[in-house]
Coordinates of C-alpha atoms (C1' of nucleotides) in Angstrom, one line a residue:
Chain A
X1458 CA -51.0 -92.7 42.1
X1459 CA -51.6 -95.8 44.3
X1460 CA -53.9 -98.3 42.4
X1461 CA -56.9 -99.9 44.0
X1462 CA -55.7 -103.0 45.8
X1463 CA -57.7 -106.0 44.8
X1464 CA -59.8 -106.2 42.0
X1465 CA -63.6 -107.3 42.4
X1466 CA -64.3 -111.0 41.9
X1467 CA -66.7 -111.6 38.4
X1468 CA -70.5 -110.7 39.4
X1469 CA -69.8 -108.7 42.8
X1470 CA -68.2 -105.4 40.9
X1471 CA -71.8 -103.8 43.3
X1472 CA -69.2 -103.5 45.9
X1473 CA -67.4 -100.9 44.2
X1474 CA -70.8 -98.9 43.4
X1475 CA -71.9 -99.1 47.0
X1476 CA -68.2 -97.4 47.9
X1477 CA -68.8 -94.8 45.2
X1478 CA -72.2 -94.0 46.9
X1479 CA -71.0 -93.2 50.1
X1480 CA -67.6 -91.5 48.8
X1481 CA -69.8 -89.6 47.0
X1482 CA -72.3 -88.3 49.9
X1483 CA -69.2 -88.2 52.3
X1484 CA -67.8 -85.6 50.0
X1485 CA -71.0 -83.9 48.8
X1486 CA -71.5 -83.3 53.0
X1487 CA -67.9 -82.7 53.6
X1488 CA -67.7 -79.6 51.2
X1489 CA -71.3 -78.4 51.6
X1490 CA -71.4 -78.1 47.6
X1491 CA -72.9 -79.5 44.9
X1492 CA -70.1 -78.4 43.2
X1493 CA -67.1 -80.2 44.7
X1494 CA -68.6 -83.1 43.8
X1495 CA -66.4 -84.3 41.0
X1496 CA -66.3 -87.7 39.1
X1497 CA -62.7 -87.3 39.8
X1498 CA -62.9 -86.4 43.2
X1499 CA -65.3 -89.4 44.1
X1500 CA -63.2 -91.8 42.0
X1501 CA -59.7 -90.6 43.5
X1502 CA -61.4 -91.1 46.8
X1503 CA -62.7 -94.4 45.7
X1504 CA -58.9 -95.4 44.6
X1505 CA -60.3 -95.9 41.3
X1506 CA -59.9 -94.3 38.1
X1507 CA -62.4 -91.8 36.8
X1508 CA -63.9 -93.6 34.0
X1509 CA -64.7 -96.9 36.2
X1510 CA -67.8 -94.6 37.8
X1511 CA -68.9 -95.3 34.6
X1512 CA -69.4 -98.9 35.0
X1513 CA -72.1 -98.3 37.6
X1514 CA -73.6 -94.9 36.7
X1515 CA -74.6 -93.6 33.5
X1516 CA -72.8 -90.5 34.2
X1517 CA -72.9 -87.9 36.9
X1518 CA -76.3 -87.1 36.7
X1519 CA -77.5 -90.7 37.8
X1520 CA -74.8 -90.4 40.6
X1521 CA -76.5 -87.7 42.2
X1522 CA -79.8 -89.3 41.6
X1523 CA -78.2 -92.3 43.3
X1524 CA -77.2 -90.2 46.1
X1525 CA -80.8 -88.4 46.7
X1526 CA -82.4 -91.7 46.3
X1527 CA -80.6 -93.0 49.1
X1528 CA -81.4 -89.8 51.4
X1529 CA -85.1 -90.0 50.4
X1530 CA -85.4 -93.3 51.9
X1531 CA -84.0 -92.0 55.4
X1532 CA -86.8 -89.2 55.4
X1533 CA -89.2 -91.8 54.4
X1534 CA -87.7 -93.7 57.6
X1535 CA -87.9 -90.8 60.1
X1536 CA -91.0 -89.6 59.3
X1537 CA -92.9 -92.5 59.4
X1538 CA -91.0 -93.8 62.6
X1539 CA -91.9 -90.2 63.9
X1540 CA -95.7 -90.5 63.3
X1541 CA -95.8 -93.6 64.4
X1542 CA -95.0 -92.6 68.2
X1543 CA -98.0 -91.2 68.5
X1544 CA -102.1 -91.7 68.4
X1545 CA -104.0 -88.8 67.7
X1546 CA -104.3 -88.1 64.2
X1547 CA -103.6 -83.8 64.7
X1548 CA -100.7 -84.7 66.8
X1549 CA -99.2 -87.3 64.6
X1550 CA -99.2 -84.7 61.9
X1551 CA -97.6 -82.4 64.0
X1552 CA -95.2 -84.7 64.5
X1553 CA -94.5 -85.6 60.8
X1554 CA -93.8 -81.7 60.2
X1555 CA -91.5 -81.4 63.1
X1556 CA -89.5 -84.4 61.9
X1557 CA -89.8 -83.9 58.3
X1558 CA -88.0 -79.8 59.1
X1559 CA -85.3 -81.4 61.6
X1560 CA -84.4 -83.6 59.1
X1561 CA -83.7 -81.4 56.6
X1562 CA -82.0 -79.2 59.0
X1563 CA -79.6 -81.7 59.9
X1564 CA -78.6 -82.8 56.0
X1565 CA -78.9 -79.2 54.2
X1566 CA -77.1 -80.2 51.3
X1567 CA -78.4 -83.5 50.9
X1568 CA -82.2 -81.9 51.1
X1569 CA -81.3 -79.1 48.5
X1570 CA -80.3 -81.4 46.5
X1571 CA -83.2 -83.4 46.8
X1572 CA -85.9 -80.8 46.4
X1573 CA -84.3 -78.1 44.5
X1574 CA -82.3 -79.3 41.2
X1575 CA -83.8 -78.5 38.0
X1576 CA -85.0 -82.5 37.6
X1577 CA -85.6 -84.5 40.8
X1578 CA -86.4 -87.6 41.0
X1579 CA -89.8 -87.9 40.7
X1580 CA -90.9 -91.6 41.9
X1581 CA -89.0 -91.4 45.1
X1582 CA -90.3 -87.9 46.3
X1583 CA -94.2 -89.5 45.3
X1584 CA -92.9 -92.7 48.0
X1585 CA -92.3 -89.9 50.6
X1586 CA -95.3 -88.0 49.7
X1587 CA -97.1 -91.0 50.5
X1588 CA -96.6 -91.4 54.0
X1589 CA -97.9 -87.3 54.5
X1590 CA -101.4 -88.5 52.8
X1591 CA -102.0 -91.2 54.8
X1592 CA -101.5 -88.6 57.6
X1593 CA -104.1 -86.6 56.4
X1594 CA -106.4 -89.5 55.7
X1595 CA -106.4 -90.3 59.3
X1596 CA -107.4 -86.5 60.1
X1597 CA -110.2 -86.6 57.6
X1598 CA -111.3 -90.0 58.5
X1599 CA -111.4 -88.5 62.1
X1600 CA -113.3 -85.5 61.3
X1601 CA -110.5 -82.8 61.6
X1602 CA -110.4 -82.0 58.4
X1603 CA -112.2 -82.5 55.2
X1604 CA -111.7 -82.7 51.4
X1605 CA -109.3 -84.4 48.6
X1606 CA -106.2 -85.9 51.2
X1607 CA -104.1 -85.4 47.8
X1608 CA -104.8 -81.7 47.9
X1609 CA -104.8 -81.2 51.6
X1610 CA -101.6 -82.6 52.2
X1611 CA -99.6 -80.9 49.3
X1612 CA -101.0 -77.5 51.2
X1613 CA -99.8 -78.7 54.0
X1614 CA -96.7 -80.3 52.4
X1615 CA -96.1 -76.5 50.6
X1616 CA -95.6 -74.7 54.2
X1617 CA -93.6 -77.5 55.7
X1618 CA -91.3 -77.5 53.0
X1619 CA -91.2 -73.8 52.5
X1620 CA -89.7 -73.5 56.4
X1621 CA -87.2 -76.1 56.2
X1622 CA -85.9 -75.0 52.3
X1623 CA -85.9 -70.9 53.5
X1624 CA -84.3 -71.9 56.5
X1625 CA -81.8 -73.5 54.7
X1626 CA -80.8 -71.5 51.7
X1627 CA -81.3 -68.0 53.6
X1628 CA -79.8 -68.3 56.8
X1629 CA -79.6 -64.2 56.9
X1630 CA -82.9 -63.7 57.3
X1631 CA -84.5 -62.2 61.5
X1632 CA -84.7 -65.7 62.2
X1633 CA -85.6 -65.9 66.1
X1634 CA -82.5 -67.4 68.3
X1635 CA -84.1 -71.0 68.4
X1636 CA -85.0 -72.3 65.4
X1637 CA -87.9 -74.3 66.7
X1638 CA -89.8 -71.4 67.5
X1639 CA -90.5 -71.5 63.4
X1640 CA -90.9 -74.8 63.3
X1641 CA -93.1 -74.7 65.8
X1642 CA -95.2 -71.8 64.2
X1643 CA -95.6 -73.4 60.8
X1644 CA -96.6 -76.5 62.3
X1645 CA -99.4 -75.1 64.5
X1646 CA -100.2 -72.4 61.5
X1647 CA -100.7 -75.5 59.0
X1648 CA -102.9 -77.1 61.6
X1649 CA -105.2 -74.3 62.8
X1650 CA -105.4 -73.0 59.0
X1651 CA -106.0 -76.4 57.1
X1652 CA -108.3 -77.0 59.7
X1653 CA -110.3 -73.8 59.1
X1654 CA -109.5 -74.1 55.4
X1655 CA -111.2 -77.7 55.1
X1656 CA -114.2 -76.7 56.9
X1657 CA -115.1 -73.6 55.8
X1658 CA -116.6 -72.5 52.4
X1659 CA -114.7 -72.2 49.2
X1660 CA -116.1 -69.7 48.1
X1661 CA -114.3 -66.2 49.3
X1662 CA -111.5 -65.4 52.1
X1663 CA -113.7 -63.2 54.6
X1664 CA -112.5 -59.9 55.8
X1665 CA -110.1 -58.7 58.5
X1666 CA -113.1 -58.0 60.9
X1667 CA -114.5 -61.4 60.2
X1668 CA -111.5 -62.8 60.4
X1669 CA -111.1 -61.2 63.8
X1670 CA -114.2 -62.4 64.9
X1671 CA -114.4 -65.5 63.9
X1672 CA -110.4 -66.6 65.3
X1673 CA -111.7 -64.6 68.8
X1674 CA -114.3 -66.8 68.7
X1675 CA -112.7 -70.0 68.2
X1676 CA -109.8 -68.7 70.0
X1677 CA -111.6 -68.5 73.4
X1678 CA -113.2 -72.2 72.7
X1679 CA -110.2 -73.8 72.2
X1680 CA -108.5 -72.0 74.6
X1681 CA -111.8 -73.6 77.5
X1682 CA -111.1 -76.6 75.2
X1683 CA -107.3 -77.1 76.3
X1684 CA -107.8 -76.1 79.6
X1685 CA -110.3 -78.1 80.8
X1686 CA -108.9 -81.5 79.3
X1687 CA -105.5 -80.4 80.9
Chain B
X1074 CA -66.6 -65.2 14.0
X1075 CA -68.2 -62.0 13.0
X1076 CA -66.9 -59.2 15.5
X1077 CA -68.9 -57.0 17.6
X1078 CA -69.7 -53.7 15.1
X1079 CA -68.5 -50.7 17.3
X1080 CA -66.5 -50.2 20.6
X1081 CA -68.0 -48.2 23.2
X1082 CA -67.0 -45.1 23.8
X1083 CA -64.9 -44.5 26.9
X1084 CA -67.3 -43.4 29.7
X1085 CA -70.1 -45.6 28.7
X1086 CA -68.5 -49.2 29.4
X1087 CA -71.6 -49.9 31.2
X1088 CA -73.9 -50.5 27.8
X1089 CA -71.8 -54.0 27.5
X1090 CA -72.9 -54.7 31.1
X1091 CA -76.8 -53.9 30.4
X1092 CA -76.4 -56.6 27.1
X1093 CA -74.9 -58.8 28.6
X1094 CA -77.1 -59.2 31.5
X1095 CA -80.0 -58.8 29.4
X1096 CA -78.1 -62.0 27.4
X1097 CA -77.8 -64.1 30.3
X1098 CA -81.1 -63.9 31.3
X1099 CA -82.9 -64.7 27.6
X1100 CA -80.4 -67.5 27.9
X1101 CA -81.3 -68.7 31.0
X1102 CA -84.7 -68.5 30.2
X1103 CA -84.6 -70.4 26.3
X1104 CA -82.6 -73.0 28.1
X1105 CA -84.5 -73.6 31.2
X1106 CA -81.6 -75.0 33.1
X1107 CA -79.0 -72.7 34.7
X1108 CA -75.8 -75.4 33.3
X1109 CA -76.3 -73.5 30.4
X1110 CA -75.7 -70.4 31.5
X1111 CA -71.7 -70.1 30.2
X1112 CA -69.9 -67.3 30.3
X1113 CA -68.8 -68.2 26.8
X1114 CA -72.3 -68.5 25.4
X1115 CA -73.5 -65.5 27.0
X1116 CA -70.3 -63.6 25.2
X1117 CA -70.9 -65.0 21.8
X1118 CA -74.5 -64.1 22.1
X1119 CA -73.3 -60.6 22.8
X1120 CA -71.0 -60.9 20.1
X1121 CA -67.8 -60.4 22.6
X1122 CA -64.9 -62.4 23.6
X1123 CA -65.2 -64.8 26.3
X1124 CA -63.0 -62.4 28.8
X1125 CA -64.5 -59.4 28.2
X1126 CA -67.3 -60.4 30.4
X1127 CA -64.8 -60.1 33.4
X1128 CA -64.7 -56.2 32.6
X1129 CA -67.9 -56.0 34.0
X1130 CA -68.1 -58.8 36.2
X1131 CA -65.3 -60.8 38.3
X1132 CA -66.8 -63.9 37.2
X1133 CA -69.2 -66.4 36.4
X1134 CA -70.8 -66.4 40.1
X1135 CA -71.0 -62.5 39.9
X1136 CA -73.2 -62.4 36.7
X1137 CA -75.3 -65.0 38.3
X1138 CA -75.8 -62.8 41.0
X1139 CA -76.1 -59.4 39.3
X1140 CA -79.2 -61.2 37.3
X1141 CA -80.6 -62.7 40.7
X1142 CA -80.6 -59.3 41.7
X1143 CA -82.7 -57.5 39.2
X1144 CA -84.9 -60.2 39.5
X1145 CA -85.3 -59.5 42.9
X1146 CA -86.0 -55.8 41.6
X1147 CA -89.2 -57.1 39.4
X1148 CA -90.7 -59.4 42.4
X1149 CA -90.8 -56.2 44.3
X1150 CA -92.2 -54.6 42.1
X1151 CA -94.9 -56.7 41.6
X1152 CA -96.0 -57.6 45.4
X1153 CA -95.9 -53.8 45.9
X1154 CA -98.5 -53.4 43.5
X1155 CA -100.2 -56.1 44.8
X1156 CA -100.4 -55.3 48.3
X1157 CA -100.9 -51.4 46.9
X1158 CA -104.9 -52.6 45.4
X1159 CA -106.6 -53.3 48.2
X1160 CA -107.0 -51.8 51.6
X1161 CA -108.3 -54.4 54.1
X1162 CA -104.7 -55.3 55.3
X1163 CA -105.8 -59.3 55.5
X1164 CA -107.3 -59.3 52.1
X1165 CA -103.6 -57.4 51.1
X1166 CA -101.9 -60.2 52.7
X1167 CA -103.4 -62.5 50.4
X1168 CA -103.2 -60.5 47.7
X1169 CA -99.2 -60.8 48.3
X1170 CA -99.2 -64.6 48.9
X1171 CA -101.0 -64.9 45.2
X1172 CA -99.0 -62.6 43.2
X1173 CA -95.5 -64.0 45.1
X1174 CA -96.3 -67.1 44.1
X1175 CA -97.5 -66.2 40.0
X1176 CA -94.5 -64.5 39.8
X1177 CA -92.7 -67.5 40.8
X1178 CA -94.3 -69.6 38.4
X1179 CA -94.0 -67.1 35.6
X1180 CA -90.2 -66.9 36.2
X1181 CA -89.4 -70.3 37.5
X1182 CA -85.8 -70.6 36.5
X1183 CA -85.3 -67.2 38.2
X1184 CA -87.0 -68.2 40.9
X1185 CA -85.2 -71.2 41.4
X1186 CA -82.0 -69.3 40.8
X1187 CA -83.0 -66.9 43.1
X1188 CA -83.7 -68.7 46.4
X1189 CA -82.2 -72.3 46.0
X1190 CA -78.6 -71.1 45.1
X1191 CA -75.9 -72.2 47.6
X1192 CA -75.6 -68.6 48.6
X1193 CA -78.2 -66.2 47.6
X1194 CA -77.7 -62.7 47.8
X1195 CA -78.8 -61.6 51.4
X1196 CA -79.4 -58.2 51.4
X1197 CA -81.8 -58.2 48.0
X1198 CA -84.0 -60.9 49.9
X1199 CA -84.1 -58.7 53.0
X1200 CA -85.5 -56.0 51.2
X1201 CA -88.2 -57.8 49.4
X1202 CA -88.9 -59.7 53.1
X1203 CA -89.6 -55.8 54.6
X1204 CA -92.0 -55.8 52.3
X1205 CA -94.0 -58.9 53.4
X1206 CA -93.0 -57.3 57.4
X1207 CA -95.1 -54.0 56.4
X1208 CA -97.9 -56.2 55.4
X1209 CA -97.7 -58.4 58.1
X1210 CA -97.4 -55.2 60.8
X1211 CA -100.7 -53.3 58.9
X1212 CA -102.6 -56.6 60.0
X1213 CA -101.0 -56.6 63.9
X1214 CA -101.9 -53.1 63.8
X1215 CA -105.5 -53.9 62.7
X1216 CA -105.7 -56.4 65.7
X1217 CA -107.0 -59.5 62.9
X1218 CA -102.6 -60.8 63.8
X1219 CA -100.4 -60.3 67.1
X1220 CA -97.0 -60.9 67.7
X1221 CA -93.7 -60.0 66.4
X1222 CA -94.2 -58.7 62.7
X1223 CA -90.5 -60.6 61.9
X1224 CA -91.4 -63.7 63.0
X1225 CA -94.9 -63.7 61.7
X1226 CA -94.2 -62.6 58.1
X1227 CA -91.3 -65.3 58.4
X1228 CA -93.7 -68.2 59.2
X1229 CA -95.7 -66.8 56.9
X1230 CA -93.2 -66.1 53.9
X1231 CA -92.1 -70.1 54.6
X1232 CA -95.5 -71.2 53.6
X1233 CA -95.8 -69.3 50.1
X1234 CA -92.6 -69.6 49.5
X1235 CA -93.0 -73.3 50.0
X1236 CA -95.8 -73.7 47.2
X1237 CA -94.2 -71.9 44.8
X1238 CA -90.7 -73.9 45.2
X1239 CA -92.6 -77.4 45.6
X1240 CA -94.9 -76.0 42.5
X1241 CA -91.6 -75.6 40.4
X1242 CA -89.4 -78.2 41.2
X1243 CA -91.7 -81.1 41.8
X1244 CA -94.0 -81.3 38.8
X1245 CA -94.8 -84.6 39.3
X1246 CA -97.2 -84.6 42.2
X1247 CA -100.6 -85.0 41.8
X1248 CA -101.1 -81.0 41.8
X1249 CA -105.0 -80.1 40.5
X1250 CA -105.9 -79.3 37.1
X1251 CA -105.9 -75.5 38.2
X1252 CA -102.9 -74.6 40.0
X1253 CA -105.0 -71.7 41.6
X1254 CA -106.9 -73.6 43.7
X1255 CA -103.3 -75.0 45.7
X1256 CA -102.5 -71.2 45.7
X1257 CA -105.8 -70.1 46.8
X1258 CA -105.3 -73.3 49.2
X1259 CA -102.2 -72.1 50.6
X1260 CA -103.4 -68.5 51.1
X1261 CA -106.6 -69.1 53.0
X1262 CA -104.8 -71.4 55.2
X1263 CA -101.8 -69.1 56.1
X1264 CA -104.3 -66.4 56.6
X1265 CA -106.7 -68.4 59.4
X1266 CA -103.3 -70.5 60.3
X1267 CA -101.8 -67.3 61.0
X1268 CA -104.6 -65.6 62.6
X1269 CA -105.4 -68.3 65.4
X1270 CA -101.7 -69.3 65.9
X1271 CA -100.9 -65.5 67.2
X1272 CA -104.5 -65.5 69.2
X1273 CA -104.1 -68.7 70.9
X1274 CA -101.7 -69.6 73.6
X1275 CA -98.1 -70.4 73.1
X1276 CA -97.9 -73.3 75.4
X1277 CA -99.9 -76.7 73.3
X1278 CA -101.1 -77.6 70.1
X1279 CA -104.7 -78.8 70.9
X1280 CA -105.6 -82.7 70.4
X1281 CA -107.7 -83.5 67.3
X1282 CA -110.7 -83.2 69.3
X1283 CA -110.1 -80.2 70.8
X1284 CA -109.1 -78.8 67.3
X1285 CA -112.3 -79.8 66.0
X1286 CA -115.1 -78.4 68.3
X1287 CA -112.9 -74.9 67.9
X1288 CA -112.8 -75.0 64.0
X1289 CA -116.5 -75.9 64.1
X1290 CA -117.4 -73.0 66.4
X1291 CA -115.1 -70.7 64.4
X1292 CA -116.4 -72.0 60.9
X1293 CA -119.9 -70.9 62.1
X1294 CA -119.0 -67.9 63.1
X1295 CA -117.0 -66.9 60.0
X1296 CA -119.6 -68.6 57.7
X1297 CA -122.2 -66.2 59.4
X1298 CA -119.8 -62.8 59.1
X1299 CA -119.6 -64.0 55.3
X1300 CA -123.0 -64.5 54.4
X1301 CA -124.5 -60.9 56.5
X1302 CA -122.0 -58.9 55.0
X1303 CA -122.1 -59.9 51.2
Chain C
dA2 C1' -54.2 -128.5 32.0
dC3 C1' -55.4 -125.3 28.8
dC4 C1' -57.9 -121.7 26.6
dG5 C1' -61.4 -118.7 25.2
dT6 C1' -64.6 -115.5 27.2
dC7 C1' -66.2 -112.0 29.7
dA8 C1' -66.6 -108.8 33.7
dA9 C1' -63.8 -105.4 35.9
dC10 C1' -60.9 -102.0 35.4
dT11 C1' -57.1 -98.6 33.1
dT12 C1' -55.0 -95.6 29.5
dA13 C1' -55.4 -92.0 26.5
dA14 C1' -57.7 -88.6 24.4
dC15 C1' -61.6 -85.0 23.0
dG16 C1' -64.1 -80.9 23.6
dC17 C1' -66.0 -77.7 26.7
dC18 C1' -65.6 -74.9 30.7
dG19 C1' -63.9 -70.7 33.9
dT20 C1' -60.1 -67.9 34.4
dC21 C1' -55.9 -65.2 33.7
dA22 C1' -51.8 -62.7 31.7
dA23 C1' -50.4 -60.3 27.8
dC24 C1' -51.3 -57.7 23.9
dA25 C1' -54.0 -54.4 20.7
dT26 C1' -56.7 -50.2 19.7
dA27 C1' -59.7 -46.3 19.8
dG28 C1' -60.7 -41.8 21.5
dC29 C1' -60.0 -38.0 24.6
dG30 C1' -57.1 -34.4 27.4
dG31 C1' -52.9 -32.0 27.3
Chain D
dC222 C1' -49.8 -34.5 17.9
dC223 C1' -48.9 -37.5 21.8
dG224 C1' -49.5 -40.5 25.4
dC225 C1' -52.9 -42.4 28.7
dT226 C1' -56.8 -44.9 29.9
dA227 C1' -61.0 -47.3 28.9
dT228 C1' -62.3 -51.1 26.1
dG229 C1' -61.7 -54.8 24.4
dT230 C1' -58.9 -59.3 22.0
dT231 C1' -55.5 -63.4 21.7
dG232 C1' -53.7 -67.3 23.5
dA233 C1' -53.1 -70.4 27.0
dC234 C1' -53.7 -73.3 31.3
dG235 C1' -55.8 -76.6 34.2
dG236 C1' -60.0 -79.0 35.4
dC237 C1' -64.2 -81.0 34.1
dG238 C1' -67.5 -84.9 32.0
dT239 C1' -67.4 -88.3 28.7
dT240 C1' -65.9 -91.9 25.3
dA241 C1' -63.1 -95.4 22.7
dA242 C1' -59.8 -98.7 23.0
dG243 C1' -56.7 -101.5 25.5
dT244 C1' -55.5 -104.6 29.7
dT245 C1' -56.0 -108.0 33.3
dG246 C1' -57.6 -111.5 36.0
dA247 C1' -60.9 -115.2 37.2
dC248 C1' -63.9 -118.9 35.8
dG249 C1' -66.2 -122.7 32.9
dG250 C1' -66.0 -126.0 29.3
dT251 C1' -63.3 -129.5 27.1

DNA sequence: ACCGTCAACTTAACGCCGTCAACATAGCGG
DNA sequence: CCGCTATGTTGACGGCGTTAAGTTGACGGT
């Protein structure tokens, strides 16, 4: 076995744990499991012995924690560089769920690990969580919707999720040919139905026929609505 | 070690298998975390050698699975019943969201297990997903829902499925006191999300103000339905 | 110029894990 | 009564996470 070259100098031995991080994700995206990644594998890869992980990570568990960590702050990134593009509260949090699902799309493993191990990280994942409430604040602020931001964008948080983690973990499912034709769906169901679901009463979920009714009704208004501003 | 009492009798190999799947999951369940699930636990808890698991199954993976499975069996069971109370096929629809999601959080290391594995088991889900499909086509046939029944129930399974996972793996958000009122939340807006998202026109999500004037029409509407009819 | 000190690694080992090949044994059919 | 098959057991292998103890190289004080 061919030994690490050159040792790290007194007080930069961060080197080596910033090499471990990304030999770590390489390999965690590189096999598509969890599983694969090994302290030996990462530390072979690293041209290190297995123990020296050690020096920088309490053991495997804080690895992968390190890993997520780093992939939670690129979601923070995207989303908020996503809503920032545009003006209109709605749209913006359109936008958040669109970028929010490709993201996860395009880093499966990464976002399993991230939102489905037995313990994630919890500070990190409030960080991210963050950005969707000030989303929503803007909405209620603007009148589109109404109640407890907290609550309304954990509903709203629930359903994106849901898409991109189903999407994800069971890719055998009638999923249409073009996967935005989902995304697109959740995004404008979580819209029209925490819209309704803000302004209407708490108190009981009406009937089919008033159901009916009532979407025909707003149906047709937005419909004039969309038309006329177009 | 004390040795299992009697040897089956040749023909009826499969009581081992019944134990020790029964086993696995009351282990799975004390534990709470699925790294605990060892092949060699689950034998001594049976009172059986470590290898004679692999007379029943080929491995580790394959009791995992064969437990996923007859989980699969009980979710079923229980959103059939559900669904099977009520009539009014929109009130049934929610009726399914609520006792999906309950049964999530009443088995949420099964759940987990279940649909955040690497590779679930895709023909179990399918079945359990016709289910939801039936639900979703008594609606379309009722008019209150269009569009294809598959890609309905699928936006629609994303969404619950999303509060339940998020519910279970992250703990830490600022959830309410009463974890019904998220579920409640999430079914009232998949239900109006749902409704207006196959009545409206593919082509444009409607600006915030647009969004607005059309919820406030519909809320009107709906709130007036409510209030004659109860 | 030397030397102790301390960070940065390595060597060696432990116990647990999944898995497999080889061996043992009980009961039933002939 | 005998042999065959279902039903297990014994023993072992390699790989894993983790830990204790040893090694090495640079730097600061004298």
């Amino acid at each position: 076995m061919e030994a690490r070259r050159t040792r790290a100098k007194p007080g930069d031995g961060a080197r080596l744990r910033e090499e471990i991080l990304r030999n770590a994700e390489r390999l965690l995206v590189e096999t598509g499991s969890e599983d694969a990644l090994t302290l030996r594998a990462v530390a072979q890869r690293t041209r290190v012995t297995t123990p020296s992980v050690y020096l920088h990570f309490s053991g495997k568990e804080a690895l992968i924690e390190a890993v997520c960590l780093r992939v939670w702050d690129e979601l923070g990134d995207r989303v908020r560089e996503a809503v920032g593009r545009v003006t209109d509260p709605i749209i913006a949090l359109g936008e958040f769920g669109r970028a929010y699902v490709h993201f996860a799309l395009d880093h499966p493993v990464q976002y399993r690990l991230l939102m489905m191990r037995p313990s994630a990280s919890a500070e990190a994942s409030k960080a991210c969580f963050e950005h969707m409430v000030n989303a929503v604040t803007a909405c209620v602020e603007n009148g589109v919707l109404k109640g407890n931001p907290d609550t309304v964008a954990l509903t709203m948080w629930t359903a994106v999720h849901g898409c991109a983690a189903l999407l994800i973990t069971q890719p055998a499912l009638p999923w249409p040919d073009d996967v935005n034709e989902i995304i697109d769906a959740t995004v404008r169901m979580v819209g029209f139905g925490a819209a309704l679901n803000t302004h209407l009463p708490r108190r009981r979920v009406p009937r089919s026929a008033e159901l009916l009714d009532g979407v025909t009704v707003a149906a047709e208004r937005l419909k004039a609505l969309g038309s006329k501003k177009k």
